[in-house]
Amino acid sequence: MQRASRLKRELFLLATEPPPGITCWQSPDRLDELRAQILGGVDTPYERGIFDLEIVVPERYPFEPPKIRFLTPIYHPNIDSAGRICLDVLKLPPKGAWRPSLNISTLLTSIQLLMAEPNPDDPLMADISSEYKYNKQLFLLNAREWTERHASQ
């Protein structure tokens, strides 16, 4: 019951006061599945890209974080080819920083920030991470190319 009322409140806020560049809505057929879109930030290699994400809200939400993954391929050191995201707020302590006071809007904003500021020291994709660290121009070129190929509408 707590999950349903909290989710309803969060979705209302996401619909009426969405964070800039983020939209989120409920899957028409499943109550525990949401979809989101994040616009690539200005002055990032993801600029003008529209990235689709899937959000699965667990039974124990908000005591357990939602599972969020990219459906749109993205060239990023902290996001793997399956769309999984390496971000502390998406994991429970002790390894993660999830707290019940966080919400889906906060998580999507954190993912948007991660897109603009990758963390090459905690990579999911080691090769992209070392490219980001040691050959940033090539990384930016590849990331722009992927954005044009996969995230342009």
PDB file of C-alpha atoms in Angstrom, residues 1 3 19 25 39 48-49 53 57 61 65 68 81 98 104 106 119 121 126 139 146:
ATOM      1  CA  MET A   1       0.000   0.000   0.000  1.00  0.00           C
ATOM      2  CA  ARG A   3       4.486   1.780  -2.429  1.00  0.00           C
ATOM      3  CA  PRO A  19      13.288  18.155 -13.509  1.00  0.00           C
ATOM      4  CA  TRP A  25       5.439   8.091 -16.945  1.00  0.00           C
ATOM      5  CA  LEU A  39      17.622  14.684 -22.839  1.00  0.00           C
ATOM      6  CA  ARG A  48      20.388  16.584 -28.724  1.00  0.00           C
ATOM      7  CA  GLY A  49      20.061  12.900 -27.819  1.00  0.00           C
ATOM      8  CA  LEU A  53      15.109   4.343 -19.594  1.00  0.00           C
ATOM      9  CA  VAL A  57       9.839  -0.406  -8.832  1.00  0.00           C
ATOM     10  CA  TYR A  61      10.053   0.471  -2.459  1.00  0.00           C
ATOM     11  CA  PRO A  65      15.851   1.340  -4.747  1.00  0.00           C
ATOM     12  CA  ILE A  68      16.833   1.601 -13.619  1.00  0.00           C
ATOM     13  CA  SER A  81      25.911  -2.544 -23.071  1.00  0.00           C
ATOM     14  CA  TRP A  98      20.181   4.525  -1.414  1.00  0.00           C
ATOM     15  CA  ILE A 104      12.661   8.617  -8.616  1.00  0.00           C
ATOM     16  CA  THR A 106      16.285  12.476  -7.573  1.00  0.00           C
ATOM     17  CA  ASN A 119      33.137   8.726 -13.052  1.00  0.00           C
ATOM     18  CA  ASP A 121      37.336   5.628 -11.395  1.00  0.00           C
ATOM     19  CA  ALA A 126      36.926  -0.452 -18.460  1.00  0.00           C
ATOM     20  CA  PHE A 139      35.903   9.367 -26.182  1.00  0.00           C
ATOM     21  CA  TRP A 146      26.704   6.754 -30.627  1.00  0.00           C
TER      22      TRP A 146
END
